[in-house]
Coordinates of C-alpha atoms and ligand atoms in Angstrom, one line a residue:
M1 CA 0.0 0.0 0.0
N2 CA 1.2 3.4 -0.8
A3 CA 1.8 5.4 2.4
A4 CA 1.2 8.6 0.4
G5 CA -2.3 7.5 -0.6
P6 CA -5.4 9.3 0.6
K7 CA -5.9 9.2 4.3
I8 CA -9.2 7.8 5.7
T9 CA -10.8 10.7 7.4
S10 CA -14.3 11.5 8.6
A11 CA -14.7 13.8 5.5
L12 CA -15.1 10.7 3.2
P13 CA -18.4 11.1 1.3
A14 CA -21.0 8.7 2.5
I15 CA -22.7 6.4 0.0
R16 CA -26.5 6.4 0.3
P17 CA -29.4 5.3 -1.8
L18 CA -31.2 8.0 -3.8
D19 CA -34.8 8.5 -2.9
E20 CA -37.5 7.6 -5.3
A21 CA -38.2 11.1 -6.5
A22 CA -34.5 11.7 -7.4
I23 CA -34.3 8.3 -9.2
N24 CA -37.2 9.3 -11.3
R25 CA -35.8 12.7 -12.1
I26 CA -32.5 11.1 -13.2
A27 CA -34.3 8.6 -15.3
A28 CA -36.5 11.3 -16.8
G29 CA -33.4 12.9 -18.3
E30 CA -33.1 9.9 -20.6
V31 CA -36.7 9.3 -21.5
I32 CA -38.1 12.8 -21.6
E33 CA -35.3 14.9 -22.9
R34 CA -37.6 17.4 -24.5
P35 CA -41.4 18.1 -24.9
A36 CA -41.6 16.1 -28.1
A37 CA -40.3 13.0 -26.2
A38 CA -43.2 13.3 -23.7
V39 CA -45.7 13.6 -26.6
K40 CA -44.2 10.5 -28.2
E41 CA -44.6 8.5 -24.9
L42 CA -48.1 9.6 -24.4
V43 CA -49.3 9.0 -28.0
E44 CA -47.6 5.5 -27.9
N45 CA -49.5 4.8 -24.7
A46 CA -52.7 5.7 -26.5
L47 CA -51.9 3.5 -29.4
D48 CA -51.0 0.6 -27.1
A49 CA -54.4 1.1 -25.5
G50 CA -56.1 0.4 -28.9
A51 CA -57.2 4.0 -29.4
R52 CA -59.1 4.8 -32.7
R53 CA -58.6 8.5 -32.2
V54 CA -55.9 10.5 -30.5
D55 CA -56.1 14.3 -30.0
I56 CA -53.0 16.2 -29.0
A57 CA -52.8 19.8 -27.8
F58 CA -49.8 21.7 -26.5
A59 CA -48.8 25.3 -25.5
D60 CA -45.5 27.2 -25.7
G61 CA -43.6 24.4 -27.4
G62 CA -45.0 21.9 -24.9
K63 CA -43.2 23.7 -22.0
T64 CA -46.3 24.8 -20.2
L65 CA -48.8 22.2 -21.4
I66 CA -49.1 18.9 -23.2
R67 CA -52.4 17.1 -23.3
V68 CA -53.2 13.8 -25.0
A69 CA -56.7 12.4 -25.1
D70 CA -57.6 9.0 -26.5
D71 CA -60.5 6.6 -26.8
G72 CA -58.6 3.5 -25.9
H73 CA -59.4 0.8 -23.2
G74 CA -58.5 3.0 -20.3
I75 CA -57.1 2.2 -16.9
A76 CA -59.1 0.9 -13.9
A77 CA -59.4 3.4 -11.0
A78 CA -57.5 1.1 -8.7
D79 CA -54.6 0.9 -11.1
L80 CA -54.0 4.6 -11.5
P81 CA -51.3 4.9 -8.8
L82 CA -49.6 1.8 -10.3
A83 CA -49.6 3.4 -13.8
L84 CA -47.5 6.2 -12.4
A85 CA -45.1 4.0 -10.5
R86 CA -41.7 3.3 -12.0
H87 CA -41.2 0.0 -13.7
A88 CA -44.9 -0.8 -13.6
T89 CA -46.3 -1.9 -16.9
S90 CA -49.2 -3.9 -18.3
K91 CA -47.3 -4.8 -21.4
T92 CA -44.7 -7.4 -20.5
D93 CA -43.9 -9.6 -17.5
G94 CA -40.3 -9.0 -18.3
A95 CA -39.5 -12.6 -19.1
D96 CA -38.9 -12.1 -22.8
L97 CA -37.8 -8.6 -23.7
L98 CA -37.4 -9.6 -27.4
D99 CA -41.0 -10.6 -27.8
I100 CA -42.5 -7.1 -27.6
S101 CA -45.3 -6.0 -29.9
S102 CA -46.4 -2.8 -28.0
F103 CA -44.6 0.5 -28.1
G104 CA -44.1 0.7 -24.4
F105 CA -42.7 -2.0 -22.0
R106 CA -40.3 -0.2 -19.8
G107 CA -43.0 1.2 -17.5
E108 CA -41.2 4.4 -16.8
A109 CA -42.6 7.0 -19.1
L110 CA -45.5 8.2 -16.8
A111 CA -43.3 8.0 -13.7
S112 CA -40.6 10.1 -15.5
M113 CA -43.0 12.7 -16.6
A114 CA -44.6 12.9 -13.1
A115 CA -41.1 13.5 -11.8
V116 CA -40.3 16.5 -14.0
G117 CA -43.7 18.2 -14.2
R118 CA -47.3 18.3 -12.9
L119 CA -49.2 15.3 -14.3
R120 CA -52.9 14.6 -14.3
L121 CA -54.1 11.2 -15.4
A122 CA -57.8 10.7 -15.9
S123 CA -59.2 7.5 -17.3
R124 CA -62.4 5.5 -17.7
A125 CA -61.7 1.8 -18.1
A126 CA -63.7 0.1 -20.8
G127 CA -67.0 -1.2 -19.3
S128 CA -66.6 0.9 -16.1
P129 CA -69.5 3.2 -15.2
E130 CA -67.3 6.0 -14.1
A131 CA -64.0 7.7 -14.6
A132 CA -61.3 8.5 -12.0
E133 CA -58.2 10.7 -11.9
I134 CA -54.9 11.1 -10.1
A135 CA -52.6 14.1 -10.0
V136 CA -48.9 14.1 -9.2
D137 CA -46.8 17.2 -8.5
A138 CA -43.0 16.9 -8.6
G139 CA -43.2 13.2 -7.8
R140 CA -45.8 13.4 -5.0
P141 CA -49.0 11.6 -6.0
G142 CA -52.4 12.8 -4.7
P143 CA -55.4 10.6 -4.0
V144 CA -57.5 8.9 -6.7
R145 CA -60.7 10.9 -7.2
P146 CA -63.8 10.6 -9.4
A147 CA -63.6 12.4 -12.7
A148 CA -65.8 13.3 -15.6
L149 CA -64.8 11.5 -18.7
G150 CA -66.8 9.7 -21.3
R151 CA -64.2 7.1 -22.4
G152 CA -60.6 6.5 -22.8
T153 CA -57.7 8.4 -21.1
V154 CA -56.6 12.0 -20.9
V155 CA -53.1 12.8 -19.7
E156 CA -52.2 16.4 -19.0
L157 CA -48.6 17.4 -18.3
R158 CA -48.0 21.0 -17.2
G159 CA -44.9 22.9 -16.4
L160 CA -42.5 20.4 -17.8
F161 CA -39.1 20.6 -16.1
H162 CA -40.4 23.2 -13.6
A163 CA -38.9 20.9 -11.0
T164 CA -35.6 20.7 -12.8
P165 CA -34.9 24.2 -14.1
A166 CA -31.5 23.2 -15.2
R167 CA -33.1 21.1 -18.0
L168 CA -35.2 24.0 -19.1
K169 CA -32.1 25.8 -20.2
F170 CA -31.4 23.0 -22.7
L171 CA -34.7 23.4 -24.5
R172 CA -34.8 25.3 -27.7
S173 CA -37.2 28.0 -28.7
D174 CA -40.9 27.4 -28.5
R175 CA -41.0 27.3 -32.2
A176 CA -38.3 24.7 -32.5
E177 CA -39.9 22.5 -29.8
A178 CA -43.3 22.8 -31.5
Q179 CA -41.7 21.7 -34.7
A180 CA -40.2 18.7 -33.0
I181 CA -43.6 17.8 -31.6
H182 CA -45.2 18.2 -35.0
D183 CA -42.6 15.9 -36.5
T184 CA -43.0 13.3 -33.8
V185 CA -46.8 13.2 -34.2
R186 CA -46.5 13.0 -38.0
R187 CA -44.2 10.0 -37.8
L188 CA -46.5 8.2 -35.3
A189 CA -49.5 9.0 -37.4
M190 CA -47.9 7.6 -40.6
A191 CA -47.6 4.2 -38.9
A192 CA -51.2 4.1 -37.6
P193 CA -53.3 4.9 -40.7
R194 CA -56.5 3.6 -39.1
V195 CA -56.3 5.9 -36.2
A196 CA -57.6 9.5 -36.4
F197 CA -55.2 12.2 -35.2
S198 CA -55.3 15.8 -34.5
L199 CA -52.6 18.1 -33.2
R200 CA -53.3 21.7 -32.0
D201 CA -51.1 24.4 -30.7
V202 CA -53.2 26.1 -28.0
S203 CA -50.6 28.6 -26.9
G204 CA -52.9 31.6 -27.5
D205 CA -56.3 30.2 -26.6
E206 CA -58.0 26.8 -26.1
T207 CA -59.3 26.6 -29.7
G208 CA -55.8 27.0 -30.9
R209 CA -54.3 26.4 -34.3
T210 CA -54.6 23.0 -35.9
L211 CA -51.2 21.8 -37.1
L212 CA -52.2 18.3 -38.2
R213 CA -55.5 16.5 -38.8
A214 CA -55.7 13.0 -40.2
D215 CA -59.0 11.1 -40.5
A216 CA -59.0 7.3 -39.9
E217 CA -58.2 5.7 -43.2
T218 CA -60.3 2.7 -44.4
G219 CA -59.9 0.1 -47.1
D220 CA -57.3 -2.6 -47.2
D221 CA -54.0 -2.1 -45.4
T222 CA -52.0 -0.9 -48.4
T223 CA -54.8 1.5 -49.5
A224 CA -55.1 2.9 -46.0
L225 CA -51.4 3.3 -45.6
H226 CA -50.9 5.1 -49.0
A227 CA -53.8 7.4 -48.3
R228 CA -52.3 8.3 -44.9
L229 CA -48.9 8.9 -46.4
A230 CA -50.4 11.1 -49.1
A231 CA -52.3 13.1 -46.4
L232 CA -49.1 13.6 -44.3
M233 CA -46.3 13.8 -46.8
G234 CA -48.3 15.7 -49.4
R235 CA -50.0 14.9 -52.6
E236 CA -46.9 15.9 -54.6
F237 CA -44.9 13.2 -52.9
A238 CA -47.6 10.6 -53.3
E239 CA -48.0 11.4 -57.0
N240 CA -44.3 11.1 -57.6
A241 CA -43.6 8.0 -55.6
V242 CA -43.8 4.3 -56.4
P243 CA -45.1 1.6 -54.1
V244 CA -42.6 -0.8 -52.6
D245 CA -43.7 -4.2 -51.4
A246 CA -41.2 -7.0 -51.1
A247 CA -40.6 -9.9 -48.8
H248 CA -37.7 -12.2 -48.3
D249 CA -36.7 -14.7 -45.7
G250 CA -39.2 -13.6 -43.0
L251 CA -38.7 -9.9 -43.7
R252 CA -41.1 -7.6 -45.4
L253 CA -40.5 -4.0 -46.7
H254 CA -43.4 -1.9 -47.9
G255 CA -44.3 1.8 -48.3
L256 CA -43.7 4.5 -50.9
A257 CA -40.4 5.5 -52.5
G258 CA -40.2 8.9 -54.1
L259 CA -39.0 9.0 -57.7
P260 CA -35.5 10.4 -58.0
A261 CA -36.8 13.5 -59.7
A262 CA -38.8 14.2 -56.5
S263 CA -35.7 14.0 -54.4
R264 CA -34.9 16.8 -51.8
G265 CA -32.0 19.0 -51.1
A266 CA -31.7 17.5 -47.5
A267 CA -32.7 14.3 -45.8
V268 CA -35.9 15.9 -44.6
A269 CA -38.4 13.4 -46.1
Q270 CA -37.1 10.1 -45.0
F271 CA -39.4 8.1 -42.7
L272 CA -38.4 4.7 -41.6
F273 CA -40.3 2.3 -39.4
V274 CA -39.5 -1.1 -37.9
N275 CA -42.6 -3.1 -36.8
G276 CA -44.6 0.1 -36.8
R277 CA -42.0 2.0 -34.7
P278 CA -40.7 5.2 -36.2
L279 CA -36.9 5.4 -35.9
R280 CA -33.8 6.9 -37.4
D281 CA -31.4 4.0 -37.8
R282 CA -28.0 4.6 -39.5
M283 CA -27.9 1.2 -41.2
L284 CA -31.4 1.7 -42.6
L285 CA -30.8 5.2 -43.8
G286 CA -27.6 4.0 -45.5
A287 CA -29.5 1.2 -47.2
L288 CA -32.1 3.7 -48.4
R289 CA -29.3 5.8 -49.9
A290 CA -27.8 2.8 -51.5
G291 CA -31.1 1.8 -53.1
Y292 CA -30.9 5.1 -55.1
A293 CA -27.2 4.7 -55.7
D294 CA -26.9 5.6 -59.3
L295 CA -30.1 7.6 -59.6
L296 CA -29.3 10.6 -57.5
A297 CA -26.6 13.2 -57.5
R298 CA -24.5 13.4 -54.3
D299 CA -26.3 16.4 -53.0
R300 CA -29.8 15.0 -53.5
H301 CA -31.7 13.0 -50.9
P302 CA -34.4 10.5 -51.6
A303 CA -37.9 11.0 -50.1
A304 CA -39.4 7.8 -48.8
A305 CA -41.6 6.2 -46.2
L306 CA -40.6 2.6 -45.7
F307 CA -42.0 0.1 -43.2
L308 CA -40.0 -3.0 -42.3
E309 CA -41.8 -5.8 -40.6
C310 CA -40.0 -8.7 -39.1
D311 CA -40.3 -11.3 -36.3
P312 CA -39.8 -9.2 -33.1
Q313 CA -37.2 -11.7 -32.1
R314 CA -34.9 -10.5 -34.9
V315 CA -34.6 -7.0 -33.6
D316 CA -33.8 -5.6 -30.2
V317 CA -35.6 -2.4 -29.4
N318 CA -34.3 -2.2 -25.9
V319 CA -31.0 -0.6 -26.7
H320 CA -32.1 3.0 -26.4
P321 CA -34.2 4.5 -23.6
A322 CA -36.4 6.4 -26.0
K323 CA -36.3 3.4 -28.4
A324 CA -35.0 5.7 -31.3
E325 CA -32.5 3.1 -32.3
V326 CA -32.8 -0.7 -32.7
R327 CA -30.3 -3.5 -33.2
F328 CA -30.8 -6.1 -35.8
R329 CA -29.6 -9.6 -35.0
E330 CA -28.5 -9.9 -38.6
P331 CA -28.3 -6.6 -40.4
G332 CA -27.0 -8.0 -43.7
P333 CA -30.3 -9.4 -45.0
V334 CA -32.2 -6.3 -43.8
R335 CA -29.9 -4.1 -45.8
G336 CA -30.1 -6.4 -48.7
L337 CA -33.9 -6.3 -48.8
V338 CA -34.1 -2.6 -48.5
V339 CA -31.5 -2.0 -51.4
A340 CA -33.0 -4.7 -53.6
S341 CA -36.6 -3.7 -53.2
L342 CA -35.9 0.0 -53.8
R343 CA -33.9 -0.7 -56.9
H344 CA -36.6 -3.0 -58.2
A345 CA -39.5 -0.6 -57.5
L346 CA -37.6 2.4 -59.0
A347 CA -36.6 0.4 -62.1
S348 CA -40.1 -0.6 -62.8
A349 CA -41.0 3.1 -62.7
G350 CA -38.5 3.6 -65.5
H351 CA -40.8 5.5 -67.8
R352 CA -42.8 7.5 -65.3
G353 CA -42.1 11.2 -65.6
T354 CA -42.4 13.7 -62.9
T355 CA -45.4 16.0 -62.3
V356 CA -43.2 18.2 -60.1
A357 CA -41.2 19.1 -63.2
S358 CA -44.4 19.9 -65.2
D359 CA -45.7 22.0 -62.3
F360 CA -42.4 23.7 -62.3
A361 CA -42.5 24.3 -66.0
L362 CA -45.9 25.7 -65.7
G363 CA -44.8 28.0 -63.0
A364 CA -41.8 29.2 -65.0
M365 CA -44.0 29.9 -68.0
R366 CA -46.6 31.8 -65.9
G367 CA -43.7 33.8 -64.3
A368 CA -42.5 35.0 -67.7
P369 CA -42.5 38.8 -67.6
A370 CA -45.1 40.5 -69.7
P371 CA -43.8 43.1 -72.1
A372 CA -43.4 46.5 -70.3
G373 CA -46.5 48.6 -70.5
A374 CA -48.5 46.1 -72.3
S375 CA -51.6 44.5 -70.9
W376 CA -51.2 41.4 -72.9
Q377 CA -53.4 38.5 -72.6
P378 CA -52.5 35.2 -74.3
R379 CA -55.2 34.2 -76.6
P380 CA -56.2 30.7 -77.9
P381 CA -54.0 30.2 -80.9
S382 CA -55.3 29.0 -84.2
R383 CA -53.1 26.0 -84.2
P384 CA -52.9 24.9 -80.6
G385 CA -50.3 22.2 -81.2
V386 CA -47.7 24.5 -82.6
A387 CA -48.4 27.6 -80.6
S388 CA -48.5 25.9 -77.2
L389 CA -45.1 24.4 -78.0
H390 CA -44.0 27.9 -78.8
A391 CA -45.2 29.1 -75.4
A392 CA -43.5 26.3 -73.7
A393 CA -40.2 26.5 -75.5
A394 CA -39.9 30.3 -75.9
A395 CA -41.9 31.8 -73.1
Q396 CA -39.7 34.9 -73.0
A397 CA -39.6 35.6 -76.7
P398 CA -41.8 38.5 -77.8
I399 CA -45.0 37.4 -79.6
P400 CA -44.8 39.1 -83.0
G401 CA -48.5 40.1 -83.1
L402 CA -51.6 38.9 -81.4
G403 CA -53.5 36.3 -83.4
E404 CA -50.6 35.6 -85.7
V405 CA -49.2 32.1 -85.7
P406 CA -45.6 32.5 -84.7
Q407 CA -42.8 30.8 -86.5
A408 CA -42.2 27.6 -84.5
P409 CA -38.6 27.5 -83.2
F410 CA -38.0 24.0 -84.3
A411 CA -37.0 22.3 -87.6
A412 CA -40.3 21.1 -88.9
G413 CA -39.8 17.3 -89.2
P414 CA -42.5 15.2 -90.9
L415 CA -45.3 14.8 -88.4
T416 CA -45.9 11.2 -87.6
D417 CA -49.2 9.4 -87.9
E418 CA -51.8 10.5 -85.3
A419 CA -52.6 6.8 -84.8
E420 CA -49.2 6.2 -83.4
A421 CA -49.7 8.7 -80.6
A422 CA -53.0 7.0 -79.8
A423 CA -51.3 3.6 -79.7
G424 CA -50.8 4.2 -76.0
H425 CA -47.0 4.4 -75.8
P426 CA -46.3 6.1 -72.4
L427 CA -43.9 8.5 -74.1
G428 CA -46.0 9.0 -77.2
A429 CA -45.0 9.7 -80.8
A430 CA -42.2 12.0 -81.7
R431 CA -43.3 15.2 -83.3
A432 CA -40.3 17.4 -83.6
Q433 CA -36.8 18.2 -82.3
L434 CA -36.0 21.5 -80.6
F435 CA -32.6 23.2 -80.4
G436 CA -31.0 20.0 -81.7
T437 CA -31.4 18.5 -78.2
Y438 CA -35.0 18.0 -77.2
I439 CA -37.6 15.7 -78.7
V440 CA -41.2 16.8 -78.5
A441 CA -43.6 13.9 -78.4
Q442 CA -47.4 13.6 -78.0
T443 CA -49.4 11.0 -76.2
D444 CA -53.1 10.7 -76.0
S445 CA -53.3 13.2 -73.2
A446 CA -50.0 15.0 -72.8
M447 CA -47.0 16.6 -74.4
V448 CA -43.7 15.0 -73.5
L449 CA -40.4 16.9 -73.8
V450 CA -37.4 14.6 -73.8
D451 CA -33.8 15.6 -73.3
A452 CA -32.5 13.3 -76.0
H453 CA -28.9 13.6 -74.9
A454 CA -29.5 12.8 -71.3
A455 CA -31.8 10.0 -72.2
H456 CA -29.4 8.5 -74.6
E457 CA -26.6 8.6 -72.0
R458 CA -28.9 6.7 -69.6
L459 CA -29.8 4.1 -72.2
V460 CA -26.1 3.5 -73.1
Y461 CA -25.3 3.2 -69.4
E462 CA -28.0 0.7 -68.7
R463 CA -27.0 -1.4 -71.7
L464 CA -23.3 -1.3 -70.6
K465 CA -24.4 -2.4 -67.1
A466 CA -26.5 -5.2 -68.5
L467 CA -23.5 -6.3 -70.7
A468 CA -21.1 -6.1 -67.8
R469 CA -23.3 -8.3 -65.6
G470 CA -23.4 -11.0 -68.3
G471 CA -19.7 -11.3 -68.8
P472 CA -17.0 -9.3 -70.5
V473 CA -18.3 -6.2 -72.4
P474 CA -17.6 -6.6 -76.1
A475 CA -14.6 -4.5 -77.1
Q476 CA -13.7 -3.0 -80.4
A477 CA -10.0 -3.0 -81.2
L478 CA -8.6 0.3 -82.5
L479 CA -6.9 0.1 -85.8
V480 CA -4.0 2.0 -84.3
P481 CA -3.6 1.9 -80.5
E482 CA -4.0 5.4 -79.1
I483 CA -1.3 6.6 -76.8
V484 CA -2.5 8.7 -73.9
T485 CA -0.1 10.7 -71.7
L486 CA -1.0 10.9 -68.0
S487 CA 0.9 11.5 -64.8
E488 CA 3.0 8.6 -63.6
P489 CA 0.7 7.8 -60.6
E490 CA -2.4 8.1 -62.8
A491 CA -1.0 5.7 -65.4
A492 CA 0.0 3.3 -62.7
G493 CA -3.4 3.5 -61.1
L494 CA -5.2 2.7 -64.3
L495 CA -2.9 -0.1 -65.2
A496 CA -3.4 -1.6 -61.8
Q497 CA -7.0 -1.9 -62.8
A498 CA -6.2 -3.1 -66.3
E499 CA -7.7 -6.5 -65.9
A500 CA -11.0 -5.2 -64.5
L501 CA -11.2 -2.5 -67.1
A502 CA -10.6 -5.1 -69.9
R503 CA -13.8 -6.9 -68.7
L504 CA -15.6 -3.6 -69.2
G505 CA -14.3 -3.3 -72.8
L506 CA -11.4 -1.0 -72.2
V507 CA -8.1 -2.7 -73.0
L508 CA -5.0 -0.8 -71.9
E509 CA -1.3 -1.6 -72.0
P510 CA 1.7 0.1 -70.4
F511 CA 3.5 2.5 -72.7
G512 CA 6.6 3.7 -70.9
P513 CA 6.4 5.9 -67.7
G514 CA 3.3 8.0 -67.5
A515 CA 1.6 6.8 -70.6
V516 CA -0.8 4.0 -71.6
A517 CA -1.8 2.6 -74.9
V518 CA -5.5 2.1 -75.5
R519 CA -5.9 -1.0 -77.6
A520 CA -9.7 -1.3 -77.5
T521 CA -12.8 0.5 -76.3
P522 CA -16.4 -0.7 -75.6
A523 CA -17.9 -1.5 -79.0
L524 CA -21.2 0.0 -77.9
L525 CA -19.7 3.5 -77.6
G526 CA -18.5 3.7 -81.3
T527 CA -15.7 6.0 -82.2
L528 CA -14.6 8.2 -79.4
D529 CA -11.8 10.3 -77.9
A530 CA -9.8 7.7 -76.0
G531 CA -7.9 10.3 -74.0
A532 CA -11.1 12.0 -72.7
L533 CA -12.5 8.6 -71.9
L534 CA -9.4 7.6 -69.9
R535 CA -9.5 10.8 -67.9
D536 CA -13.1 10.3 -67.0
V537 CA -12.5 6.7 -66.0
L538 CA -9.7 8.0 -63.7
D539 CA -12.1 10.5 -62.1
A540 CA -14.7 7.8 -61.6
L541 CA -12.1 5.6 -59.9
A542 CA -10.9 8.5 -57.7
D543 CA -14.5 9.5 -56.8
S544 CA -15.7 6.1 -55.8
G545 CA -12.7 5.7 -53.5
D546 CA -11.0 2.5 -52.3
V547 CA -13.8 1.6 -49.9
A548 CA -16.6 1.5 -52.4
L549 CA -18.0 -1.8 -53.2
L550 CA -16.7 -3.3 -56.4
D551 CA -20.1 -3.1 -58.1
A552 CA -20.5 0.5 -57.3
R553 CA -17.1 1.2 -58.7
I554 CA -17.9 -0.6 -61.9
D555 CA -21.1 1.3 -62.2
A556 CA -19.3 4.6 -61.7
V557 CA -16.8 3.7 -64.5
L558 CA -19.6 2.6 -66.8
S559 CA -21.6 5.7 -66.1
R560 CA -18.6 7.9 -67.2
M561 CA -18.1 5.7 -70.2
A562 CA -21.7 6.1 -71.3
C563 CA -21.3 9.9 -71.6
H564 CA -18.8 9.3 -74.3
G565 CA -21.1 7.3 -76.6
S566 CA -24.0 9.6 -76.4
V567 CA -25.9 11.5 -79.0
R568 CA -24.1 14.8 -79.5
A569 CA -26.2 17.8 -78.9
G570 CA -27.1 19.5 -82.1
R571 CA -27.4 16.5 -84.3
Q572 CA -30.6 16.4 -86.2
L573 CA -32.5 13.1 -85.5
R574 CA -34.7 11.4 -88.0
P575 CA -38.3 10.6 -86.9
E576 CA -37.6 6.9 -86.8
E577 CA -34.5 7.6 -84.6
M578 CA -36.5 9.7 -82.3
N579 CA -39.3 7.1 -82.0
A580 CA -36.8 4.4 -81.5
L581 CA -35.2 6.3 -78.6
L582 CA -38.7 6.8 -77.0
R583 CA -39.5 3.1 -77.3
E584 CA -36.1 2.1 -75.8
M585 CA -36.6 4.5 -72.9
E586 CA -40.0 2.9 -72.2
A587 CA -38.3 -0.5 -72.2
T588 CA -35.3 0.5 -70.0
P589 CA -35.4 0.6 -66.3
R590 CA -34.5 3.9 -64.6
S591 CA -34.6 5.7 -67.9
A592 CA -36.6 8.6 -66.4
Q593 CA -33.4 10.0 -64.9
C594 CA -30.0 10.6 -66.5
N595 CA -26.8 9.2 -65.0
H596 CA -26.6 12.4 -62.9
G597 CA -30.1 12.1 -61.4
R598 CA -31.7 14.8 -63.6
P599 CA -35.0 14.0 -65.3
T600 CA -34.7 12.8 -68.9
F601 CA -38.2 14.0 -69.8
V602 CA -41.1 16.1 -68.5
R603 CA -44.7 15.7 -69.2
L604 CA -47.1 18.6 -69.7
E605 CA -50.7 17.3 -69.4
R606 CA -53.2 18.6 -71.9
A607 CA -55.1 20.0 -68.9
D608 CA -52.0 21.9 -67.9
I609 CA -51.7 23.3 -71.3
E610 CA -55.3 24.3 -71.4
R611 CA -54.9 26.0 -68.0
L612 CA -51.9 27.9 -69.4
F613 CA -54.2 29.4 -72.0
G614 CA -57.0 30.1 -69.6
R615 CA -59.2 27.5 -71.2
R616 CA -59.8 25.9 -67.8
Ligands
ADP726 P1 -45.2 1.5 -20.5 O1 -45.9 2.1 -21.6 O2 -43.8 1.2 -20.8 O3 -45.9 0.3 -20.0 P2 -45.9 3.9 -19.1 O4 -45.3 4.6 -17.9 O5 -45.9 4.7 -20.4 O6 -45.1 2.5 -19.3 O7 -47.3 3.5 -18.7 C1 -47.5 2.6 -17.6 C2 -48.8 1.9 -17.7 O8 -49.9 2.7 -17.7 C3 -49.0 1.2 -19.1 O9 -48.4 -0.1 -19.1 C4 -50.5 1.1 -19.2 O10 -51.0 -0.1 -18.5 C5 -51.0 2.3 -18.5 N1 -51.3 3.4 -19.4 C6 -50.6 4.5 -19.7 N2 -51.2 5.3 -20.6 C7 -52.4 4.7 -20.9 C8 -53.5 5.0 -21.8 N3 -53.5 6.1 -22.6 N4 -54.5 4.1 -21.9 C9 -54.5 3.0 -21.1 N5 -53.5 2.6 -20.3 C10 -52.4 3.5 -20.2
MG727 MG1 -45.5 4.0 -22.4

C-alpha cells in the first residue's frame, strides 16, 4: 500500500441510496429529454391502448402544457397509482424482452413525466360506469378521485421541467420545440393509418391552431397506408412515388419510395419504421441511400416512407431509452432487402415522368414577364399544337403580333401518324426536335419533352451495365492503338485496374512511364476520344474511392463511359430515330433519370396546357 495514498478521514463522502423522486428525475433525463419526447410516450401509450382516435394539444412548445386524449381501453381506477409507478407496466412480464409487440414495455414514461412536471391522469376503463383521476406534482401523487370523462384516457402534463430548471435551459425556442412535436406526431400517425389524429397548438387560446389533422383511413392495409402517407407527406410526394412491397426470408418491406426527380436537397423526407415504430437508424438510412445509388446526384436526398416488418425476435428495441434506435440480430439481410426492393421498385417506374417538373415548367411559364407597359393576354392560338409548343419553349420571346401564328422555333420534321400517338405508348409519338437536343412527343393526353442527350446517356449506361453483368463487355479494337499521356501515378493507377477495365471493354497496355496505350474500347460506344474517356474513368475511380463496393465502382466507371457514346447535342435526328429512342426509354429501367439524377423527360398534361391558355 502506498503510504502517500489518501488518508481515511471522517470527510469521506457517504454512499446512500437516492430517494424515489431523485431516481425518477434522473431517469426522466433519458426518456423525456424534450417536450416532443413526452408527446411521443403519451401517444404511444394511447396506441398501445387500442385507441381509434388521438387528440393532442400543447402550448408554448410543450413547455407549459401537453395534453393527449384517447378513446382506448383506459385504466381501472384502482390501477391509476400503479400506472404512475416506476417500472410498472401492463405490457410485459419482463420474461422475454425480445417478444414485444407494443410501443411501451419499460413502464417508466409516466413515472418520469410525473417527476419533472405536474401530471394529471384521468381515465375510464372500458366497461366501467365512471372515470377516475390522479394528480402528481413533482413526484408526490395525490389521492384517486372521481372524474368526468366519457371514455378512454386523458393525460395532461403542465410545467414540464419546472422541478428541474437546469433542464429548461437545454430546451430550444418554443417554435423549435413545437416543430419537434409536430414531426413526432407526424411520424407516429404515418404508422397508424386507421387511427384518427389531431394536433393543436393552443398557446394563445383553447381553440388553438390545428397543425395536423388526419382522418381514420379505411380500405385494405395498403390503400389505407398510402392514403395516410399522401395526407401527411403531401400529394406531390404521393404522385411522384412508387409503391414498394417486397418480402424475403421472413422480412417484409413496404411503403412508398419517391421518384429520383422528386428528391430533396436535404434528408428531410425520410421516414423509416420497424414493426410500426418510427426510428432513425443509420444502417437503414444507409440502405435507403444505396437503393438510389446511381439515380441521384450526391447532393440530392431520396424521399421515402418505408416500413420494415419482421419477427420481433430478430430486432432488439431495448438498446435505447427512447427506443429511437434498434439493433438487428442480422443486419445483412435487412440491408439487402431494402436496397434490392428499392432498386426494383424504381426500375419498374422507369418511364414514369415527374409531375413536379411539369408544375415547375408551368410556374416558370406563368412567371415569364409580360412586355413592359403592355396589358397582354395570351389568346387561344389558331393551331394549338404548334403555338403551345412555342409558349413552352420560348416563353420569354416576344410574340410578334396577337393572333398571328408565330414561327415555330424547331425544324419542322415530318409529323408522324396520329394513330401512333394514340397507340398508347407512355412517351407517345415523336413530333419534332427542338434546339437539336429536345424531342417533342405527343401522347393521348399530354405533351412530352425529352432531353435526348440525357436519355441516350442513360440508355447506353443501362446497356453497358447489362452487358457487364453478363460477362466481358464486347470491345472494339482500335486500328492504331491510341497513346494517352498521363501523370505517372495516374498511369500506374489505371494499369493496376487493367484486368477489371478489360472486362468492361477498355483494353489498356503500359507504354513507358506516365503513358498508356488504349488498344480497344467498348464496342457500344462507337468512335470516341480515348484520352477523354481515360481521364473520365480515372475521375470515376478516384471519386468512388477505395472503400466503395466493387459493383458501385464498376457502375461509376460505366456511367462515365456512357457519356462518351451519347448523342451529341445539335445532331438532327430522323423521326424513326426519335421514336426508337422513345421506345427504348420505355423498355429500359431507370430511364426517367439521366446518370446524374436529372429527369430525362417532363410531361405537360393537356389539362395543364389548357390551364396555361386560360381554357380551364
Ligand atoms: P409502459 O408504456 O412502458 O408500460 P408507461 O409509464 O408509459 O409505461 O405506462 C404505464 C402503464 O400505464 C402502461 O403499461 C399502461 O398499462 C398504463 N397506461 C398508460 N397510458 C395509458 C393509456 N393512454 N390508456 C391505457 N393505459 C395506459
Ligand atoms: Mg408507455
